[in-house]
Amino acid sequence: MTRSIRPLIVGNWKMNGLTASLNEFNAFGAGNDAALRRAVDLMICPPATLLFALAHSAPGKGISIGAQDCHVKDSGAHTGDLSAVMLADAGASAVLVGHSERRADHGENDAIVRAKAEAAYRNGLTAIVCVGETRAEREAGKTLSVIRRQLKGSVPEMMTAHDLVIGYEPVWAIGTGLTPTAKDVEEVHAAIRAELKKIIGKEEGARTRILYGGSVKPTNAKELLAVANVDGLLVGGASLKAEDFLTIAGFYR
Ligand code: PEP
């Protein structure tokens, strides 16, 4: 398959993983063979407790390391939080911002997500900005307007294709085993592409990677990654095992 945008597969481990997961990470590296490395970029976003260890075991594996969230500020009195400066210092090259679980569990709105994306940008991290509609919003026919509103509110205008990735994750598809049809994914990704061009400019918007996420499995990945404007996948549950993650990435070979 000829692609103008190099694909990216991101594994989001969420609140899973103990020090024993370092062994599993070795299996990720062992399976990332030369053909896969030529075809696709791979990234794992472990919990913060494993970030430093994975980042320091990553060289040679061809897998970059991302964080799952950052604070809007670079330092200060914010007990329990981690700044983009600290994540970069620990070895992360990217950070997820605005994941729907953060939006729901921590009340993060678009303005906060934007401030987090700015913190990432300031500190040289790629911001993976997540957007997605709820089931109620989809059923009300509001999917595209919700996505456009989230993008307008969450994506800083100065970002470029180099430091920005968009993750489209329908909230109702995350962890449920449900996925939108290929046609629905195509419609949303086309709308994201058009909106991105308005926000960060035509050239950067055309080159920015847009990932699909939500119940991606080895059984449905091939169909999803064949959809226009799907430049990779954001994988939750199926990223915990090297075998599943590498099978998914392997469809890019
Ligand atoms: C996610 O929440 O980022 C995700 C994609 O989860 P899952 O693949 O488990 O639906």
Short mmCIF file of C-alpha atoms and ligand atoms in Angstrom, two decimals, residues 12 14 99 101 169 173-175 213-216 234-237, ligand 1:
data_model
loop_
_atom_site.label_atom_id
_atom_site.label_comp_id
_atom_site.label_asym_id
_atom_site.label_seq_id
_atom_site.Cartn_x
_atom_site.Cartn_y
_atom_site.Cartn_z
CA ASN A 12 -2.22 3.02 25.49
CA LYS A 14 -3.88 3.00 30.71
CA HIS A 99 -8.36 11.11 26.35
CA GLU A 101 -11.30 8.86 30.27
CA GLU A 169 -11.88 7.69 19.64
CA ALA A 173 -16.35 2.28 21.19
CA ILE A 174 -13.66 2.38 23.89
CA GLY A 175 -13.35 -0.94 25.68
CA GLY A 213 -9.04 4.28 18.39
CA GLY A 214 -11.76 2.27 20.13
CA SER A 215 -11.87 -1.56 20.40
CA VAL A 216 -9.17 -2.10 17.78
CA LEU A 234 -4.68 4.04 18.95
CA VAL A 235 -4.96 0.71 20.73
CA GLY A 236 -5.97 0.18 24.37
CA GLY A 237 -6.69 -3.36 25.61
C1 PEP B 1 -8.27 3.84 24.31
O1 PEP B 1 -8.95 4.08 25.30
O2 PEP B 1 -7.34 4.62 23.98
C2 PEP B 1 -8.57 2.65 23.55
C3 PEP B 1 -8.32 2.68 22.29
O3 PEP B 1 -9.10 1.60 24.25
P1 PEP B 1 -9.59 0.16 23.68
O4 PEP B 1 -8.74 -0.19 22.51
O5 PEP B 1 -9.39 -0.78 24.83
O6 PEP B 1 -11.02 0.33 23.28
#
